[in-house]
Short mmCIF file of C-alpha atoms in Angstrom, two decimals:
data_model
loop_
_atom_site.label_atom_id
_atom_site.label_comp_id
_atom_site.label_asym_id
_atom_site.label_seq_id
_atom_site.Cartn_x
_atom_site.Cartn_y
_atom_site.Cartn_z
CA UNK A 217 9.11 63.87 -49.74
CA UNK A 218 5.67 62.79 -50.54
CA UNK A 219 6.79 60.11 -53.12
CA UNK A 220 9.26 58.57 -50.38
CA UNK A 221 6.99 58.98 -47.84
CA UNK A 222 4.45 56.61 -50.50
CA UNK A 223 7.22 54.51 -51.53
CA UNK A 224 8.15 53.55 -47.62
CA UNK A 225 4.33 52.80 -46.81
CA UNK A 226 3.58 50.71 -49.75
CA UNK A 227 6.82 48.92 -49.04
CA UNK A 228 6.25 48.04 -45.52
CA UNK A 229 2.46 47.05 -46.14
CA UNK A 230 3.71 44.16 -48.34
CA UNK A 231 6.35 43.30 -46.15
CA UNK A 232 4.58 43.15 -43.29
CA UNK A 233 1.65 41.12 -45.15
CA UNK A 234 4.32 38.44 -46.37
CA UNK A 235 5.86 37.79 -42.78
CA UNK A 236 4.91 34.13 -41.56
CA UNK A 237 6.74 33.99 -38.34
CA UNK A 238 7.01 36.55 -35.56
CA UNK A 239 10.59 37.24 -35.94
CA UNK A 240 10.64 38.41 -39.74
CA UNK A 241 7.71 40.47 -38.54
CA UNK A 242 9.71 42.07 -35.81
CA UNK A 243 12.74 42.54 -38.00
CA UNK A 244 10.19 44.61 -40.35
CA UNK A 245 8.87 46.73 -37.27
CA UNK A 246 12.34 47.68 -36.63
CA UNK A 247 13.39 48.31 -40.08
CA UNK A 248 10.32 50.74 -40.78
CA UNK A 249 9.64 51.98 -37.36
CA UNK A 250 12.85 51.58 -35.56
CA UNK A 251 15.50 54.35 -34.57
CA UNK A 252 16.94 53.50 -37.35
CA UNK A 253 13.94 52.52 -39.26
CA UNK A 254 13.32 54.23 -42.72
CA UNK A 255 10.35 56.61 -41.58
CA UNK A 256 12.61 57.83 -38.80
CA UNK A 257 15.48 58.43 -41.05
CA UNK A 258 12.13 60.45 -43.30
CA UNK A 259 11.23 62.63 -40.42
CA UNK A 260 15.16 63.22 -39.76
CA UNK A 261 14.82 65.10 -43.01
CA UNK A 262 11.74 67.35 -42.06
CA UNK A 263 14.21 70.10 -42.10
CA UNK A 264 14.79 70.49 -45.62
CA UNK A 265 11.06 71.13 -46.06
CA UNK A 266 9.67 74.64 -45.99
CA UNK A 267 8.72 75.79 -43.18
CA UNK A 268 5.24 76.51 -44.49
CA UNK A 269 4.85 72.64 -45.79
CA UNK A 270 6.17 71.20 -42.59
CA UNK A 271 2.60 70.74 -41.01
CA UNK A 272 1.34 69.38 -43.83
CA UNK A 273 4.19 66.56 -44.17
CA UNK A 274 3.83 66.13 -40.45
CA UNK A 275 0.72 65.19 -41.05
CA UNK A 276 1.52 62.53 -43.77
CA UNK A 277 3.86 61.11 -41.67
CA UNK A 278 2.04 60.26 -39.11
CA UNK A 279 -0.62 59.26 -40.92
CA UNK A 280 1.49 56.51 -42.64
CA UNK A 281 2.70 55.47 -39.40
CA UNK A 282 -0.52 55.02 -37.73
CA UNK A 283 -1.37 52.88 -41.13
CA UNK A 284 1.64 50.84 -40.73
CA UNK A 285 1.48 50.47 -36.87
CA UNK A 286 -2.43 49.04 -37.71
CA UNK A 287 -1.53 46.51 -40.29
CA UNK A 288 1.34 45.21 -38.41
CA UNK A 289 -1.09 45.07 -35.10
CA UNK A 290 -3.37 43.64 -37.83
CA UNK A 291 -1.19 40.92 -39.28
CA UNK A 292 0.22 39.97 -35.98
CA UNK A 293 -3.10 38.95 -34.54
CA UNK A 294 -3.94 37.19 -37.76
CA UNK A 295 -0.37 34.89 -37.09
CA UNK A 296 -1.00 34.36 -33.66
CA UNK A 297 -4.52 32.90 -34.30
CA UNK A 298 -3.50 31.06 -36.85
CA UNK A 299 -0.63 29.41 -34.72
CA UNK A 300 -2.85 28.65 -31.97
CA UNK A 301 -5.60 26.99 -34.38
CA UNK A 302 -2.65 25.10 -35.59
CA UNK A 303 -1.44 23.91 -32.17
CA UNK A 304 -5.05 23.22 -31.17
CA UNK A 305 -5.60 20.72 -34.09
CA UNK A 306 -2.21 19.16 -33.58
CA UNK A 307 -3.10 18.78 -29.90
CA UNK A 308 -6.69 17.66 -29.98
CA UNK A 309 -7.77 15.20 -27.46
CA UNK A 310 -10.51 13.07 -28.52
CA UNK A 311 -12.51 12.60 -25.43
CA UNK A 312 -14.50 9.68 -26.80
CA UNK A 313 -11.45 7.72 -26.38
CA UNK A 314 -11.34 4.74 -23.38
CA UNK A 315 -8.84 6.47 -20.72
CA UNK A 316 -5.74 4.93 -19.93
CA UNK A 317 -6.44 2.38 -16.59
CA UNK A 318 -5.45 3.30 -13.61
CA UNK A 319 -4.01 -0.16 -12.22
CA UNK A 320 -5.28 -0.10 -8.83
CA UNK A 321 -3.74 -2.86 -5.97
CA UNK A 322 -5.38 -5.50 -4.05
CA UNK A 323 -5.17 -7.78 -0.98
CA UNK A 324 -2.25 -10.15 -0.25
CA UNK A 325 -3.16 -13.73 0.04
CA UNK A 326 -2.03 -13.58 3.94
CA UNK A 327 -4.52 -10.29 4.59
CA UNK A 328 -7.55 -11.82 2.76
CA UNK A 329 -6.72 -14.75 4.97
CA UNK A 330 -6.53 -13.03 8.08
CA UNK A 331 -9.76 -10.86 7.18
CA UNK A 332 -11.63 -14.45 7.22
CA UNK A 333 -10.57 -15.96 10.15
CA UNK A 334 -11.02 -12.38 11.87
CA UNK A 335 -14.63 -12.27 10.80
CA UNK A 336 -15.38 -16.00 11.80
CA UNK A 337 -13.86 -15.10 15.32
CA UNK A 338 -15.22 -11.73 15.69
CA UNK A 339 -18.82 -13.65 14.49
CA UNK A 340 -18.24 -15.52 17.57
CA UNK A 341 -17.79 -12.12 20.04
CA UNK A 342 -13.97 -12.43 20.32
CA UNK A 343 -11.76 -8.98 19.95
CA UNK A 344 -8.99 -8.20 17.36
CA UNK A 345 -5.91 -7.27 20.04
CA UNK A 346 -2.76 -6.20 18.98
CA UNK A 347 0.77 -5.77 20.92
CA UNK A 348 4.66 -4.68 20.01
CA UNK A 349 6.68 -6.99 17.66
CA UNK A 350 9.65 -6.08 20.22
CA UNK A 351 8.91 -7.60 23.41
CA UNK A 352 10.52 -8.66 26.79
CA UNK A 353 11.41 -11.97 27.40
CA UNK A 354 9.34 -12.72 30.25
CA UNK A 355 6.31 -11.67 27.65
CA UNK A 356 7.58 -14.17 25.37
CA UNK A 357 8.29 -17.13 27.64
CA UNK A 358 8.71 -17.08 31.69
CA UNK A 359 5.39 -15.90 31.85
CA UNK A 360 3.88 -18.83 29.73
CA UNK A 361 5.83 -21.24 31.67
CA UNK A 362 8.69 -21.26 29.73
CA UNK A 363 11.90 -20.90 32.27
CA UNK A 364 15.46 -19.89 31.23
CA UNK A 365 16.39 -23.68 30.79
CA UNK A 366 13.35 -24.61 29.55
CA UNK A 367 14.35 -26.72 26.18
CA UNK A 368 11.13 -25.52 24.15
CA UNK A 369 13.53 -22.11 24.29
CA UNK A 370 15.63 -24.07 21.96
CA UNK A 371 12.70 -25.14 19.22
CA UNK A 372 11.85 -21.33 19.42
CA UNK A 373 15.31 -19.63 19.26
CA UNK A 374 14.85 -16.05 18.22
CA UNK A 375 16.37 -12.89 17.79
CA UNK A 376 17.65 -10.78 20.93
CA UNK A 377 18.47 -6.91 20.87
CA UNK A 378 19.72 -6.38 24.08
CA UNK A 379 19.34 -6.78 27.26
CA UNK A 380 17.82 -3.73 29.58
CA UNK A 381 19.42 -3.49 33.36
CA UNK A 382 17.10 -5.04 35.41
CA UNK A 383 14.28 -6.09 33.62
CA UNK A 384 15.05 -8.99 31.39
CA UNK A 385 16.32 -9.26 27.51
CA UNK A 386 14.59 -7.30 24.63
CA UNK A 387 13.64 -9.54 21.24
CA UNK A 388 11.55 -10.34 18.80
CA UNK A 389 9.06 -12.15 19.42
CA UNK A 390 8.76 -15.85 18.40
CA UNK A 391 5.02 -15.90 19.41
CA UNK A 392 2.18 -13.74 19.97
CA UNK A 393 1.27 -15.08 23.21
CA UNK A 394 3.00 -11.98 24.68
CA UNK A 395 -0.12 -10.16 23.67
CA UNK A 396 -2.47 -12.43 25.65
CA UNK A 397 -0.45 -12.38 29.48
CA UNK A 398 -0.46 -8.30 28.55
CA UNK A 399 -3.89 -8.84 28.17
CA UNK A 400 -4.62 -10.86 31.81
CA UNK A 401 -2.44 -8.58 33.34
CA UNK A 402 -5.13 -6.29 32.89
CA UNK A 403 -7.39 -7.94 35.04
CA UNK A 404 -9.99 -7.22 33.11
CA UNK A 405 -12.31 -10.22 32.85
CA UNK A 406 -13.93 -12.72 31.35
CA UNK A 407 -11.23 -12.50 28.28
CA UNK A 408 -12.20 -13.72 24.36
CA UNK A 409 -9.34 -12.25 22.22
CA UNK A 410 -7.58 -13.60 19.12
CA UNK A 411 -4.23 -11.83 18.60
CA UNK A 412 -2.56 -11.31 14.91
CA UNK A 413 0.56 -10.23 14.42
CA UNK A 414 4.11 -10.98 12.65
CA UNK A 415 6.49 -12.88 14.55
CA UNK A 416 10.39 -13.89 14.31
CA UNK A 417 12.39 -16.88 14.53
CA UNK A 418 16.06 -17.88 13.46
CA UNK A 419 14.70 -20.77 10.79
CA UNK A 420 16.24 -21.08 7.59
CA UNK A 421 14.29 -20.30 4.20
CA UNK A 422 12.92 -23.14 2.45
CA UNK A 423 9.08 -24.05 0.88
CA UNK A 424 7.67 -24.59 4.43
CA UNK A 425 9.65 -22.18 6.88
CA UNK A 426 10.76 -18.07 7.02
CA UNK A 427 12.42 -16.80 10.07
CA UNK A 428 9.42 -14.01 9.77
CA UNK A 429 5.61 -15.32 9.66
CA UNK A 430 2.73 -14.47 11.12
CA UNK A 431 0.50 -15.90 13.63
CA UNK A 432 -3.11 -15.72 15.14
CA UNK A 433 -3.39 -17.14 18.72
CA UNK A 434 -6.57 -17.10 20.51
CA UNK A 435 -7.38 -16.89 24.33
CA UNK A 436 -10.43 -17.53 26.58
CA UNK A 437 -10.46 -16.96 30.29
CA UNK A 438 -13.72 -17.27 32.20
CA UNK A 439 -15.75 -19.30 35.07
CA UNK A 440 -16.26 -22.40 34.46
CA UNK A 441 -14.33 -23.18 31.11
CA UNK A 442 -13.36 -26.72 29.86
CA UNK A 443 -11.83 -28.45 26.94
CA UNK A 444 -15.41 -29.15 25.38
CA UNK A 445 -15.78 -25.43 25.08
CA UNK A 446 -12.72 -25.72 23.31
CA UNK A 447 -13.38 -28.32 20.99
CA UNK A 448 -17.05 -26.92 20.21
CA UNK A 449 -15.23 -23.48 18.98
CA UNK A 450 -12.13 -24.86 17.24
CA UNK A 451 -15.15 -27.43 15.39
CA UNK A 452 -17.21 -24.23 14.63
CA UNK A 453 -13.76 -22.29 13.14
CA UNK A 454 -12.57 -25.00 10.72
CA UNK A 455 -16.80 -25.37 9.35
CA UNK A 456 -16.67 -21.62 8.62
CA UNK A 457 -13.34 -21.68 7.03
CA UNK A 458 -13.08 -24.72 5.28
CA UNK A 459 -16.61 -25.90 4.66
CA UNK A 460 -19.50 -27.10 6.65
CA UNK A 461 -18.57 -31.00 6.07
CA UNK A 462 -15.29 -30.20 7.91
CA UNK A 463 -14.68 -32.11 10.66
CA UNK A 464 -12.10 -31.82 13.38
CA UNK A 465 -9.49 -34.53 15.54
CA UNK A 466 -7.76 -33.59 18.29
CA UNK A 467 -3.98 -35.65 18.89
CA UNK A 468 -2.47 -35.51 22.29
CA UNK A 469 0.70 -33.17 22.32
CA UNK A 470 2.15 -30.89 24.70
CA UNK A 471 3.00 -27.08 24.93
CA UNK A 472 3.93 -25.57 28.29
CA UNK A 473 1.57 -23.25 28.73
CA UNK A 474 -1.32 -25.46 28.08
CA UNK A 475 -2.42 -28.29 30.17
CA UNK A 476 -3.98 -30.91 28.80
CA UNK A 477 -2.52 -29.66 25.21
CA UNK A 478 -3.76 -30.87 21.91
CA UNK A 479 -2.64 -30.77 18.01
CA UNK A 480 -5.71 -30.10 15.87
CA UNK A 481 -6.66 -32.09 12.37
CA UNK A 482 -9.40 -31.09 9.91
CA UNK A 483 -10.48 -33.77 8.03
CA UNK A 484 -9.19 -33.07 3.91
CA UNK A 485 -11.53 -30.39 2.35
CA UNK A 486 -10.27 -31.33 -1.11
CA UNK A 487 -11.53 -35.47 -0.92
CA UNK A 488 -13.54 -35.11 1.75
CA UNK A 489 -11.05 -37.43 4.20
CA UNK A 490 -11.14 -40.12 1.28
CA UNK A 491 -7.25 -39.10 1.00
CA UNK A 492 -5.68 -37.71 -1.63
CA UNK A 493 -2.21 -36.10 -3.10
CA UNK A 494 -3.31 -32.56 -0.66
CA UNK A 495 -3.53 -34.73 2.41
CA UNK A 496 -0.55 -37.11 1.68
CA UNK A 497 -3.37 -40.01 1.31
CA UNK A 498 -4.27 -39.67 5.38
CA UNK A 499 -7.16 -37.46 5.11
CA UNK A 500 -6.73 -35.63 7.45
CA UNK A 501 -4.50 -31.79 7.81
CA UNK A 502 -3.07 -30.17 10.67
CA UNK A 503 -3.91 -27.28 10.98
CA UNK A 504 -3.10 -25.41 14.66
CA UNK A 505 -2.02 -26.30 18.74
CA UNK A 506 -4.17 -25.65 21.39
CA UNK A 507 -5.59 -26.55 24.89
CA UNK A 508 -6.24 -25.47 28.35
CA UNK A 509 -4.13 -22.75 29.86
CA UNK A 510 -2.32 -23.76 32.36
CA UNK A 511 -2.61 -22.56 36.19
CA UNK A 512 0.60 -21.53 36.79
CA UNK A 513 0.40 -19.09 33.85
CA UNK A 514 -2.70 -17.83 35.04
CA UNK A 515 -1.08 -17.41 38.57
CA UNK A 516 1.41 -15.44 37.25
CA UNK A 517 -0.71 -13.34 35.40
CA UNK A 518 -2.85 -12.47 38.70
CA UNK A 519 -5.60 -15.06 38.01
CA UNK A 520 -6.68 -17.46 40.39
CA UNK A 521 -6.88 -20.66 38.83
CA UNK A 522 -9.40 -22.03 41.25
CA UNK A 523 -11.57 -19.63 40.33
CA UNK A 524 -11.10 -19.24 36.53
CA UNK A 525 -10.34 -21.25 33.30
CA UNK A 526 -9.50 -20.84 29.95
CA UNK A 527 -8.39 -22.44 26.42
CA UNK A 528 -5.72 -20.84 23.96
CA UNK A 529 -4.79 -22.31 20.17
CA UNK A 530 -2.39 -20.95 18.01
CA UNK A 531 -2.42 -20.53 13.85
CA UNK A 532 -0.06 -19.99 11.26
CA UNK A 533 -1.86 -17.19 9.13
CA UNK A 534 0.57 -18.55 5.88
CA UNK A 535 -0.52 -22.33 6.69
CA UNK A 536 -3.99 -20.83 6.13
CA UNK A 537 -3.18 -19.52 3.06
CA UNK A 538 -0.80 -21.90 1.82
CA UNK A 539 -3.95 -24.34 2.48
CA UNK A 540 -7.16 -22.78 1.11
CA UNK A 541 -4.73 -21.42 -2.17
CA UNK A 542 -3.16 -24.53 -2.51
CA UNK A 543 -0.07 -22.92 -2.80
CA UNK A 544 3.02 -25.13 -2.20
CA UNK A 545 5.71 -22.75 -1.36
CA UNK A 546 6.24 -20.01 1.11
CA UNK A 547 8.65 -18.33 -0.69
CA UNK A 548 5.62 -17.36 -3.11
CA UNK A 549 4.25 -15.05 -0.50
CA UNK A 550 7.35 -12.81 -0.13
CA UNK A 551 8.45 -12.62 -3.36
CA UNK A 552 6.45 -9.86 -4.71
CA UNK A 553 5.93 -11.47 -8.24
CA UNK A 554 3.49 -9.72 -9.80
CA UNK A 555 2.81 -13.08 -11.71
CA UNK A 556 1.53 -14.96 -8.57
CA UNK A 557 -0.37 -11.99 -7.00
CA UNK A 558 -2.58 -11.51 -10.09
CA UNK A 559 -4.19 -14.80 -9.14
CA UNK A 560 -5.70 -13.42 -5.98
#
């Protein structure tokens, strides 16, 4: 009994000490120290022995247990550190490496754009206001003195959603001008606003139109307004955006709700007005509408017009942009070509 009981422990010492993996490990637990294991199959046998030896082999037994049980706890911590000083090395991360870059976004071209002629206007004590892309018609035309039959409706033809019992058609709006009768409504006066926004008309998509842009118009409304208060602010815009050498022309034109109305030049910020390939050789660029606002709109906003006056003008946030980036397509802007954005 006490050569077996020898034989089994020296036998399960070197197998356990040549194991490299966990699972002949385990199948050498089980073999030795299993139900079926070899020392159980020992013990099985305790009663052949004499009843006085039977302590005595008891004893062995265990005692060769509690030796194998230690170098298998023993040799099982030694492969489990060694596996995880393996994986560590394999996994290392050397910290004195650059990171990978986090690629971060920027501006569009049209929102740098507006962010500049926000700050020139703001500079100047106007307010940033902001109305509904879905508006009513009278917003978007009767009340700037635009009727039903009114043929600018035609040059401005826009997208209608339907039309609410009562109180006029729902659309999109083809201006933000809406924004500044919301604004008189009010009542609260004097008014110096400049309202940006997108707005939607049924053009076709080529280098120069989109049937969605946006726009920044601009209203005053006080005592004692003229045109020269006009001119003096629309002179003071184009300096800040396009240089201080800029200089400004105002052509005749007409708009409904303005009266007298005006289309406004700046003189070619690339030759200086000498004319060039940028300003088609006149020297001059268009840049924006404006003028005077006309009494019957402030009438129907609840302004007297004997009392008060006011200017308005109206910019294409994309001609802007299109003009300071000397970019010569709209499409560009829409496109979302990583290419083009990169450059901004």
């Amino acid at each position: 009994m006490k050569n077996r009981l020898e034989q089994i422990r020296e036998k399960a010492i070197s197998q356990i000490t040549g194991c490299d993996t966990a699972e002949k490990l385990n199948e050498v637990r089980v073999a030795i120290l299993g139900k079926k294991g070899e020392l159980t199959d020992l013990l099985k046998s305790m009663k052949d022995v004499a009843p006085e030896e039977r302590p005595k082999v008891g004893q062995m037994v265990n005692e060769a247990r509690a030796e194998i049980e230690k170098v298998l706890e023993e040799h099982k911590s030694k492969m489990e550190k060694a596996l995880r000083e393996a994986k560590m090395r394999s996994e290392v991360i050397d910290v004195t490496l650059p990171a990978k870059k986090a690629e971060l976004g920027h501006r569009h071209p049209n929102t740098i754009a507006l962010e500049e002629v926000e700050r020139i206007f703001v500079g100047m004590g106007y307010e940033v206001v902001e109305g509904s892309e879905v508006e009513k018609d009278y917003y978007n035309f009767e009340a700037l003195n635009i009727p039903a039959d009114h043929p600018a409706k035609d040059e401005q033809d826009t997208f209608y959603i339907a039309s609410a019992n009562g109180t006029g058609e729902i659309l999109l709006r083809t201006q933000t001008s809406g924004v500044q009768i919301h604004e008189m409504e009010k009542g609260r006066l004097p008014i110096r606003m400049i309202a940006p926004g997108r707005v939607f008309r049924s053009d076709e998509v080529d280098a120069t139109h989109s049937p969605c842009f946006h726009q920044i118009e601009g209203l005053v409304v006080d005592r004692h307004i003229t045109f020269a208060d006009l001119k003096g602010t629309l002179a003071e815009f184009a300096k800040a955006l396009f240089g201080e050498e800029t200089k400004v022309k105002f052509r005749p034109h007409h708009f409904p709700f303005t009266e007298p109305s005006a289309e406004v030049d700046v003189s070619c910020f690339k030759c200086g007005g000498k004319g060039c390939r940028f300003c088609k050789g006149s020297g001059w660029i268009e840049i924006l509408g404006c003028g005077m606002v006309h009494p019957h709109v402030l009438e129907m906003s609840g302004i007297d017009p004997e009392e008060y006056t006011g200017f308005a003008f109206g910019i294409g946030l994309e001609r802007i942009a299109l003009l300071k980036y000397e970019i010569d397509d709209l499409r560009l802007m829409y496109e979302n070509d990583i290419r083009f954005l990169r450059q901004f």
